[in-house]
Amino acid sequence: MSQKNKIALIFIELGLISAIALSLVLPEEKLILALSLPSALVGAGLAQWSSSSKDNQ
């Protein structure tokens, strides 16, 4: 596994873990606003993964 893929997986895992933690702690009305950061982390990880797969082709 390349270094870029490892970094991408770290971003995706951190996004998922933080989203789960926030969903357990925050009430629904505050959760909608708080999920933007985990979504950004997952998006960054997926973008990194996509760029590394294009490099391999």
Short mmCIF file of C-alpha atoms in Angstrom, two decimals:
data_model
loop_
_atom_site.label_atom_id
_atom_site.label_comp_id
_atom_site.label_asym_id
_atom_site.label_seq_id
_atom_site.Cartn_x
_atom_site.Cartn_y
_atom_site.Cartn_z
CA MET A 1 0.00 0.00 0.00
CA SER A 2 1.41 3.36 -0.98
CA GLN A 3 2.01 6.24 1.43
CA LYS A 4 -0.83 8.26 -0.14
CA ASN A 5 -3.27 5.40 0.39
CA LYS A 6 -2.26 5.12 4.05
CA ILE A 7 -2.83 8.84 4.55
CA ALA A 8 -6.18 8.58 2.77
CA LEU A 9 -7.27 5.74 5.05
CA ILE A 10 -6.26 7.74 8.12
CA PHE A 11 -8.43 10.68 6.98
CA ILE A 12 -11.39 8.39 6.26
CA GLU A 13 -11.06 6.55 9.58
CA LEU A 14 -10.76 9.79 11.57
CA GLY A 15 -13.83 11.19 9.84
CA LEU A 16 -15.90 8.10 10.59
CA ILE A 17 -14.73 7.84 14.20
CA SER A 18 -15.37 11.51 14.92
CA ALA A 19 -18.83 11.33 13.29
CA ILE A 20 -19.76 8.34 15.45
CA ALA A 21 -18.45 10.05 18.59
CA LEU A 22 -20.36 13.25 17.81
CA SER A 23 -23.57 11.34 17.15
CA LEU A 24 -23.33 9.72 20.57
CA VAL A 25 -22.68 12.98 22.44
CA LEU A 26 -24.64 15.74 20.73
CA PRO A 27 -28.40 16.22 20.48
CA GLU A 28 -29.98 16.13 17.01
CA GLU A 29 -30.31 19.89 16.53
CA LYS A 30 -26.58 20.48 17.12
CA LEU A 31 -25.48 17.34 15.30
CA ILE A 32 -26.41 18.70 11.86
CA LEU A 33 -23.94 21.57 12.21
CA ALA A 34 -21.23 19.47 13.83
CA LEU A 35 -21.05 16.82 11.10
CA SER A 36 -19.39 19.14 8.58
CA LEU A 37 -15.88 18.43 9.92
CA PRO A 38 -16.15 14.61 9.76
CA SER A 39 -17.63 14.94 6.27
CA ALA A 40 -14.70 17.10 5.22
CA LEU A 41 -12.22 14.54 6.60
CA VAL A 42 -13.87 11.69 4.72
CA GLY A 43 -13.99 13.82 1.57
CA ALA A 44 -10.31 14.67 1.87
CA GLY A 45 -9.46 11.02 2.34
CA LEU A 46 -11.48 9.98 -0.69
CA ALA A 47 -9.88 12.72 -2.80
CA GLN A 48 -6.43 11.57 -1.70
CA TRP A 49 -7.32 7.95 -2.50
CA SER A 50 -8.63 8.96 -5.92
CA SER A 51 -5.49 10.93 -6.76
CA SER A 52 -3.24 8.06 -5.71
CA SER A 53 -5.17 5.57 -7.84
CA LYS A 54 -4.78 7.86 -10.87
CA ASP A 55 -1.04 8.04 -10.23
CA ASN A 56 -0.80 4.24 -10.33
CA GLN A 57 -2.42 3.98 -13.77
#
